[in-house]
Amino acid sequence: MTDETFDETFDLESLIHLEQSFYDAGHSDGFAHGRIHGLIEGRALGREKGFEMWEELGYYEGFALMWQAIYLNQGKGEERAFHHVKHLLEFISQFPRVNPSSADTSADLDIPKLFRQIRSRYKALCSSLGVRPSLRASSEEQGKERSVEDELDAANQKPITKAVWKLEPSSSEEMSF
Amino acid sequence: MDSFWDEEATAETHRNAEWSKISSEFTTSGYREGITAGKESALQEGFDSGFADVGTPIGREVGMLRGTIAAIIAFLSSNLYSDKQESLLAEAQAIGSQLSKIRFSDIAPRDLEAEAHAREHLEMDSDEKMEENEELTAKRNMEGLEDMLARLSADSVAGSGERKLGMEDVKELKWMTGELCKRMGLKVQVESS
């Protein structure tokens, strides 16, 4: 019957090929859909991280600028505090405002180190002013806990979180403050 | 005769079933792996844009305001400040306490693309839900709890219902801080550059 003639001319390779083409069609649809999800989830994470980091840096910046203005206005004050303000503002101006991993130019920039320098300069400013520093500057321990959580997440076969921090080594280092 | 046609028909349906089974099997497994690959290919891109376009500028704005007001409060309560004006300190503290209530989730612009896509998922009523990063979900839940507690305490203290602070409030607090600086005779740039 027709069945037999069909079987004779049917070669295995074209069957495999067929399977492959089904797979490929599914894959490209899935890929497009996955991209949407990746962008959405990535954006959500990036927003949070950017806010978190720059809220802290902005705090130091605003704090330093205000004291600078106060000192200029008063025409007096401790020399050392003014010195700290200058350096603090200088450090902050070096801090990238885009994710370092995407900006090749700042590849040699040591973000965690810069962040540490900013924090300790801020604390030095506070102590020269006799002001109690914000808790932001002492969040090192918090950071450590976080990165452990991240690793747990990754171990928990969660490719999503893992991928972000893996793709972005500088940021995961920042997490380990 | 009947049985002959029946057999033929069964074989036909069987082949069709086999065919669609193969096609859907491979399409589905391709789709599944495609989703994962596509997602991973775009996570970093999304992260970078969220970081640079939304998180950083808004974080910096809020942070600078908080830092500025913290410095003002510290100055006004210190002995550097000679002509004591209690009203200025009280005002600065009021601004500071408002600023501390600002939450990123309340002032962040909506991610319209994410919302549209979530709606698509609802409409399709598909089995795969829009999943969110666990850490963010936990944070969201926590904030929901905060909101609930805020509503509860607002109910018990009638009339003092606290509303959420939005971006307009940030703008207003910024303006108030600027005014405060003027009254202190300070020239300071509260605008973020």
PDB file of C-alpha atoms in Angstrom, chain A residues 1-3 6 15 18-71 73-74 76-78 92 95-103 129 131 136 146 149-150 153 156 158-169 171 174-175, chain B residues 4 8 11 15 19 22-24 26-72 74-75 78-82 102-105 107-111 113-115 117-118 121 124 128-136 139-140 181 184-189 193:
ATOM      1  CA  MET A   1       0.000   0.000   0.000  1.00  0.00           C
ATOM      2  CA  THR A   2       0.919   3.635  -0.056  1.00  0.00           C
ATOM      3  CA  ASP A   3       2.285   3.225   3.393  1.00  0.00           C
ATOM      4  CA  PHE A   6       6.211   6.063   1.812  1.00  0.00           C
ATOM      5  CA  LEU A  15      13.040  13.004  10.145  1.00  0.00           C
ATOM      6  CA  LEU A  18      12.143  17.748  10.908  1.00  0.00           C
ATOM      7  CA  GLU A  19      12.490  17.352  14.638  1.00  0.00           C
ATOM      8  CA  GLN A  20      15.224  19.923  14.585  1.00  0.00           C
ATOM      9  CA  SER A  21      13.075  22.362  12.690  1.00  0.00           C
ATOM     10  CA  PHE A  22      10.226  21.950  15.183  1.00  0.00           C
ATOM     11  CA  TYR A  23      12.703  22.525  17.955  1.00  0.00           C
ATOM     12  CA  ASP A  24      14.181  25.558  16.228  1.00  0.00           C
ATOM     13  CA  ALA A  25      10.796  27.121  15.599  1.00  0.00           C
ATOM     14  CA  GLY A  26       9.899  26.658  19.264  1.00  0.00           C
ATOM     15  CA  HIS A  27      13.264  27.919  20.347  1.00  0.00           C
ATOM     16  CA  SER A  28      13.078  31.158  18.444  1.00  0.00           C
ATOM     17  CA  ASP A  29       9.570  31.888  19.737  1.00  0.00           C
ATOM     18  CA  GLY A  30      10.695  31.085  23.249  1.00  0.00           C
ATOM     19  CA  PHE A  31      13.823  33.168  22.887  1.00  0.00           C
ATOM     20  CA  ALA A  32      11.821  36.237  21.897  1.00  0.00           C
ATOM     21  CA  HIS A  33       9.498  35.728  24.842  1.00  0.00           C
ATOM     22  CA  GLY A  34      12.408  35.073  27.179  1.00  0.00           C
ATOM     23  CA  ARG A  35      14.079  38.292  26.132  1.00  0.00           C
ATOM     24  CA  ILE A  36      11.041  40.260  27.219  1.00  0.00           C
ATOM     25  CA  HIS A  37      11.169  38.581  30.606  1.00  0.00           C
ATOM     26  CA  GLY A  38      14.902  39.068  30.903  1.00  0.00           C
ATOM     27  CA  LEU A  39      14.621  42.767  30.154  1.00  0.00           C
ATOM     28  CA  ILE A  40      11.766  43.215  32.588  1.00  0.00           C
ATOM     29  CA  GLU A  41      13.408  41.329  35.403  1.00  0.00           C
ATOM     30  CA  GLY A  42      16.803  42.857  34.715  1.00  0.00           C
ATOM     31  CA  ARG A  43      15.324  46.337  34.782  1.00  0.00           C
ATOM     32  CA  ALA A  44      13.622  45.678  38.098  1.00  0.00           C
ATOM     33  CA  LEU A  45      16.879  44.484  39.644  1.00  0.00           C
ATOM     34  CA  GLY A  46      18.930  47.281  38.108  1.00  0.00           C
ATOM     35  CA  ARG A  47      16.542  49.941  39.349  1.00  0.00           C
ATOM     36  CA  GLU A  48      16.748  48.665  42.896  1.00  0.00           C
ATOM     37  CA  LYS A  49      20.499  48.338  42.844  1.00  0.00           C
ATOM     38  CA  GLY A  50      21.048  51.741  41.255  1.00  0.00           C
ATOM     39  CA  PHE A  51      18.741  53.384  43.747  1.00  0.00           C
ATOM     40  CA  GLU A  52      20.342  51.652  46.687  1.00  0.00           C
ATOM     41  CA  MET A  53      23.878  52.635  45.720  1.00  0.00           C
ATOM     42  CA  TRP A  54      23.173  56.172  44.636  1.00  0.00           C
ATOM     43  CA  GLU A  55      20.881  56.942  47.515  1.00  0.00           C
ATOM     44  CA  GLU A  56      23.874  56.283  49.752  1.00  0.00           C
ATOM     45  CA  LEU A  57      26.373  58.143  47.564  1.00  0.00           C
ATOM     46  CA  GLY A  58      23.947  61.014  47.045  1.00  0.00           C
ATOM     47  CA  TYR A  59      23.513  61.253  50.794  1.00  0.00           C
ATOM     48  CA  TYR A  60      27.240  61.764  51.255  1.00  0.00           C
ATOM     49  CA  GLU A  61      27.297  64.176  48.366  1.00  0.00           C
ATOM     50  CA  GLY A  62      24.457  66.314  49.685  1.00  0.00           C
ATOM     51  CA  PHE A  63      25.926  66.180  53.168  1.00  0.00           C
ATOM     52  CA  ALA A  64      29.351  67.302  51.958  1.00  0.00           C
ATOM     53  CA  LEU A  65      27.994  70.052  49.702  1.00  0.00           C
ATOM     54  CA  MET A  66      25.880  71.430  52.525  1.00  0.00           C
ATOM     55  CA  TRP A  67      28.778  71.573  54.957  1.00  0.00           C
ATOM     56  CA  GLN A  68      30.883  73.192  52.303  1.00  0.00           C
ATOM     57  CA  ALA A  69      28.249  75.884  51.912  1.00  0.00           C
ATOM     58  CA  ILE A  70      27.954  76.309  55.667  1.00  0.00           C
ATOM     59  CA  TYR A  71      31.671  76.731  56.068  1.00  0.00           C
ATOM     60  CA  ASN A  73      29.091  81.083  54.688  1.00  0.00           C
ATOM     61  CA  GLN A  74      30.385  81.135  58.243  1.00  0.00           C
ATOM     62  CA  LYS A  76      35.158  79.806  59.891  1.00  0.00           C
ATOM     63  CA  GLY A  77      35.374  76.198  60.896  1.00  0.00           C
ATOM     64  CA  GLU A  78      37.846  73.441  61.031  1.00  0.00           C
ATOM     65  CA  ILE A  92      31.993  60.652  44.484  1.00  0.00           C
ATOM     66  CA  PHE A  95      31.865  56.955  40.846  1.00  0.00           C
ATOM     67  CA  PRO A  96      30.165  55.600  37.710  1.00  0.00           C
ATOM     68  CA  ARG A  97      26.517  56.349  37.102  1.00  0.00           C
ATOM     69  CA  VAL A  98      26.063  53.522  34.677  1.00  0.00           C
ATOM     70  CA  ASN A  99      26.660  49.916  35.548  1.00  0.00           C
ATOM     71  CA  PRO A 100      30.452  49.546  35.345  1.00  0.00           C
ATOM     72  CA  SER A 101      30.150  46.224  33.541  1.00  0.00           C
ATOM     73  CA  SER A 102      28.627  47.912  30.513  1.00  0.00           C
ATOM     74  CA  ALA A 103      31.107  50.770  30.344  1.00  0.00           C
ATOM     75  CA  LEU A 129      32.481  67.770  62.634  1.00  0.00           C
ATOM     76  CA  VAL A 131      28.415  64.549  64.026  1.00  0.00           C
ATOM     77  CA  ARG A 136      24.527  53.872  55.748  1.00  0.00           C
ATOM     78  CA  ARG A 146      23.233  39.606  51.145  1.00  0.00           C
ATOM     79  CA  GLU A 149      21.836  34.904  50.165  1.00  0.00           C
ATOM     80  CA  ASP A 150      22.636  35.457  46.537  1.00  0.00           C
ATOM     81  CA  ASP A 153      19.710  31.548  45.554  1.00  0.00           C
ATOM     82  CA  ASN A 156      18.870  26.782  44.568  1.00  0.00           C
ATOM     83  CA  LYS A 158      17.890  29.812  40.257  1.00  0.00           C
ATOM     84  CA  PRO A 159      19.586  30.691  37.004  1.00  0.00           C
ATOM     85  CA  ILE A 160      18.031  34.140  36.939  1.00  0.00           C
ATOM     86  CA  THR A 161      19.714  35.797  39.890  1.00  0.00           C
ATOM     87  CA  LYS A 162      22.851  33.882  39.273  1.00  0.00           C
ATOM     88  CA  ALA A 163      23.086  35.106  35.726  1.00  0.00           C
ATOM     89  CA  VAL A 164      22.840  38.753  36.632  1.00  0.00           C
ATOM     90  CA  TRP A 165      25.559  38.743  39.207  1.00  0.00           C
ATOM     91  CA  LYS A 166      27.700  36.393  37.211  1.00  0.00           C
ATOM     92  CA  LEU A 167      27.482  38.550  34.125  1.00  0.00           C
ATOM     93  CA  GLU A 168      28.315  41.470  36.237  1.00  0.00           C
ATOM     94  CA  PRO A 169      31.320  40.682  38.416  1.00  0.00           C
ATOM     95  CA  SER A 171      28.531  44.508  41.097  1.00  0.00           C
ATOM     96  CA  GLU A 174      30.081  45.410  45.697  1.00  0.00           C
ATOM     97  CA  MET A 175      27.576  43.194  47.369  1.00  0.00           C
TER      98      MET A 175
ATOM     99  CA  PHE B   4     -11.826  -2.281   6.893  1.00  0.00           C
ATOM    100  CA  GLU B   8      -7.873   2.578   7.880  1.00  0.00           C
ATOM    101  CA  ALA B  11      -4.312   4.097  11.368  1.00  0.00           C
ATOM    102  CA  ARG B  15      -0.448   8.729  12.393  1.00  0.00           C
ATOM    103  CA  TRP B  19       2.681  13.559  14.048  1.00  0.00           C
ATOM    104  CA  ILE B  22       6.243  14.820  17.714  1.00  0.00           C
ATOM    105  CA  SER B  23       5.710  18.332  16.514  1.00  0.00           C
ATOM    106  CA  SER B  24       4.428  19.623  19.807  1.00  0.00           C
ATOM    107  CA  PHE B  26       9.911  19.291  19.943  1.00  0.00           C
ATOM    108  CA  THR B  27       8.332  22.680  19.623  1.00  0.00           C
ATOM    109  CA  THR B  28       7.644  22.762  23.331  1.00  0.00           C
ATOM    110  CA  SER B  29      11.089  21.709  24.362  1.00  0.00           C
ATOM    111  CA  GLY B  30      12.574  24.235  21.960  1.00  0.00           C
ATOM    112  CA  TYR B  31      10.317  26.907  23.383  1.00  0.00           C
ATOM    113  CA  ARG B  32      11.264  26.088  26.926  1.00  0.00           C
ATOM    114  CA  GLU B  33      14.963  26.222  26.286  1.00  0.00           C
ATOM    115  CA  GLY B  34      14.494  29.297  24.123  1.00  0.00           C
ATOM    116  CA  ILE B  35      12.834  31.145  26.999  1.00  0.00           C
ATOM    117  CA  THR B  36      15.736  30.437  29.304  1.00  0.00           C
ATOM    118  CA  ALA B  37      18.306  31.413  26.700  1.00  0.00           C
ATOM    119  CA  GLY B  38      16.424  34.548  25.714  1.00  0.00           C
ATOM    120  CA  LYS B  39      16.012  35.582  29.296  1.00  0.00           C
ATOM    121  CA  GLU B  40      19.666  35.161  30.076  1.00  0.00           C
ATOM    122  CA  SER B  41      20.616  37.054  26.952  1.00  0.00           C
ATOM    123  CA  ALA B  42      18.628  40.087  28.053  1.00  0.00           C
ATOM    124  CA  LEU B  43      19.016  40.212  31.842  1.00  0.00           C
ATOM    125  CA  GLN B  44      22.206  42.244  31.791  1.00  0.00           C
ATOM    126  CA  GLU B  45      20.858  44.663  29.227  1.00  0.00           C
ATOM    127  CA  GLY B  46      17.769  45.207  31.347  1.00  0.00           C
ATOM    128  CA  PHE B  47      19.815  45.539  34.511  1.00  0.00           C
ATOM    129  CA  ASP B  48      22.057  48.173  32.997  1.00  0.00           C
ATOM    130  CA  SER B  49      19.186  50.251  31.692  1.00  0.00           C
ATOM    131  CA  GLY B  50      17.267  50.079  34.964  1.00  0.00           C
ATOM    132  CA  PHE B  51      20.418  50.972  36.847  1.00  0.00           C
ATOM    133  CA  ALA B  52      21.419  53.945  34.708  1.00  0.00           C
ATOM    134  CA  ASP B  53      18.038  55.342  33.645  1.00  0.00           C
ATOM    135  CA  VAL B  54      15.931  54.947  36.752  1.00  0.00           C
ATOM    136  CA  GLY B  55      17.700  53.765  39.902  1.00  0.00           C
ATOM    137  CA  THR B  56      20.755  55.988  39.790  1.00  0.00           C
ATOM    138  CA  PRO B  57      19.159  59.377  39.022  1.00  0.00           C
ATOM    139  CA  ILE B  58      16.276  58.901  41.446  1.00  0.00           C
ATOM    140  CA  GLY B  59      18.509  57.448  44.148  1.00  0.00           C
ATOM    141  CA  ARG B  60      20.921  60.319  43.803  1.00  0.00           C
ATOM    142  CA  GLU B  61      18.172  62.892  43.991  1.00  0.00           C
ATOM    143  CA  VAL B  62      16.624  61.412  47.133  1.00  0.00           C
ATOM    144  CA  GLY B  63      20.007  60.725  48.708  1.00  0.00           C
ATOM    145  CA  MET B  64      21.260  64.255  48.114  1.00  0.00           C
ATOM    146  CA  LEU B  65      18.158  65.716  49.682  1.00  0.00           C
ATOM    147  CA  ARG B  66      18.484  63.484  52.716  1.00  0.00           C
ATOM    148  CA  GLY B  67      22.175  64.265  53.079  1.00  0.00           C
ATOM    149  CA  THR B  68      21.549  67.979  52.720  1.00  0.00           C
ATOM    150  CA  ILE B  69      18.857  68.041  55.353  1.00  0.00           C
ATOM    151  CA  ALA B  70      20.980  65.879  57.672  1.00  0.00           C
ATOM    152  CA  ALA B  71      23.787  68.412  57.411  1.00  0.00           C
ATOM    153  CA  ILE B  72      21.375  71.281  58.037  1.00  0.00           C
ATOM    154  CA  ALA B  74      23.437  68.828  62.420  1.00  0.00           C
ATOM    155  CA  PHE B  75      24.514  72.406  61.838  1.00  0.00           C
ATOM    156  CA  SER B  78      25.520  72.492  66.858  1.00  0.00           C
ATOM    157  CA  ASN B  79      27.221  75.364  68.640  1.00  0.00           C
ATOM    158  CA  LEU B  80      28.486  76.635  65.300  1.00  0.00           C
ATOM    159  CA  TYR B  81      25.051  78.078  64.843  1.00  0.00           C
ATOM    160  CA  SER B  82      24.959  81.203  66.973  1.00  0.00           C
ATOM    161  CA  ILE B 102      10.029  58.160  50.889  1.00  0.00           C
ATOM    162  CA  ARG B 103      10.165  54.698  49.406  1.00  0.00           C
ATOM    163  CA  PHE B 104      11.645  53.921  46.054  1.00  0.00           C
ATOM    164  CA  SER B 105       8.710  51.766  45.008  1.00  0.00           C
ATOM    165  CA  ILE B 107       8.339  57.186  43.474  1.00  0.00           C
ATOM    166  CA  ALA B 108       9.770  54.969  40.745  1.00  0.00           C
ATOM    167  CA  PRO B 109       8.118  55.412  37.363  1.00  0.00           C
ATOM    168  CA  ARG B 110       5.972  52.523  36.225  1.00  0.00           C
ATOM    169  CA  ASP B 111       7.546  49.952  33.978  1.00  0.00           C
ATOM    170  CA  GLU B 113       6.380  47.348  29.239  1.00  0.00           C
ATOM    171  CA  ALA B 114       6.354  45.031  32.249  1.00  0.00           C
ATOM    172  CA  GLU B 115       2.752  45.902  33.016  1.00  0.00           C
ATOM    173  CA  HIS B 117       3.387  42.005  29.327  1.00  0.00           C
ATOM    174  CA  ALA B 118       1.861  40.922  32.634  1.00  0.00           C
ATOM    175  CA  HIS B 121      -0.083  36.739  30.414  1.00  0.00           C
ATOM    176  CA  MET B 124      -3.653  34.256  27.668  1.00  0.00           C
ATOM    177  CA  GLU B 128       3.464  30.104  32.995  1.00  0.00           C
ATOM    178  CA  LYS B 129       3.053  33.088  35.228  1.00  0.00           C
ATOM    179  CA  MET B 130       5.093  36.257  35.218  1.00  0.00           C
ATOM    180  CA  GLU B 131       7.594  35.410  37.833  1.00  0.00           C
ATOM    181  CA  GLU B 132       9.421  38.090  39.745  1.00  0.00           C
ATOM    182  CA  ASN B 133      12.795  37.983  41.376  1.00  0.00           C
ATOM    183  CA  GLU B 134      12.396  36.469  44.839  1.00  0.00           C
ATOM    184  CA  GLU B 135      14.233  39.186  46.669  1.00  0.00           C
ATOM    185  CA  LEU B 136      12.101  41.859  45.062  1.00  0.00           C
ATOM    186  CA  LYS B 139      10.591  43.436  49.556  1.00  0.00           C
ATOM    187  CA  ARG B 140       7.246  44.125  47.906  1.00  0.00           C
ATOM    188  CA  CYS B 181      18.809  77.319  52.833  1.00  0.00           C
ATOM    189  CA  MET B 184      19.786  80.455  56.597  1.00  0.00           C
ATOM    190  CA  GLY B 185      21.620  82.723  54.189  1.00  0.00           C
ATOM    191  CA  LEU B 186      23.263  79.821  52.414  1.00  0.00           C
ATOM    192  CA  LYS B 187      23.882  79.509  48.761  1.00  0.00           C
ATOM    193  CA  VAL B 188      23.623  75.869  47.961  1.00  0.00           C
ATOM    194  CA  GLN B 189      22.667  73.978  44.924  1.00  0.00           C
ATOM    195  CA  SER B 193      23.725  68.179  38.346  1.00  0.00           C
TER     196      SER B 193
END
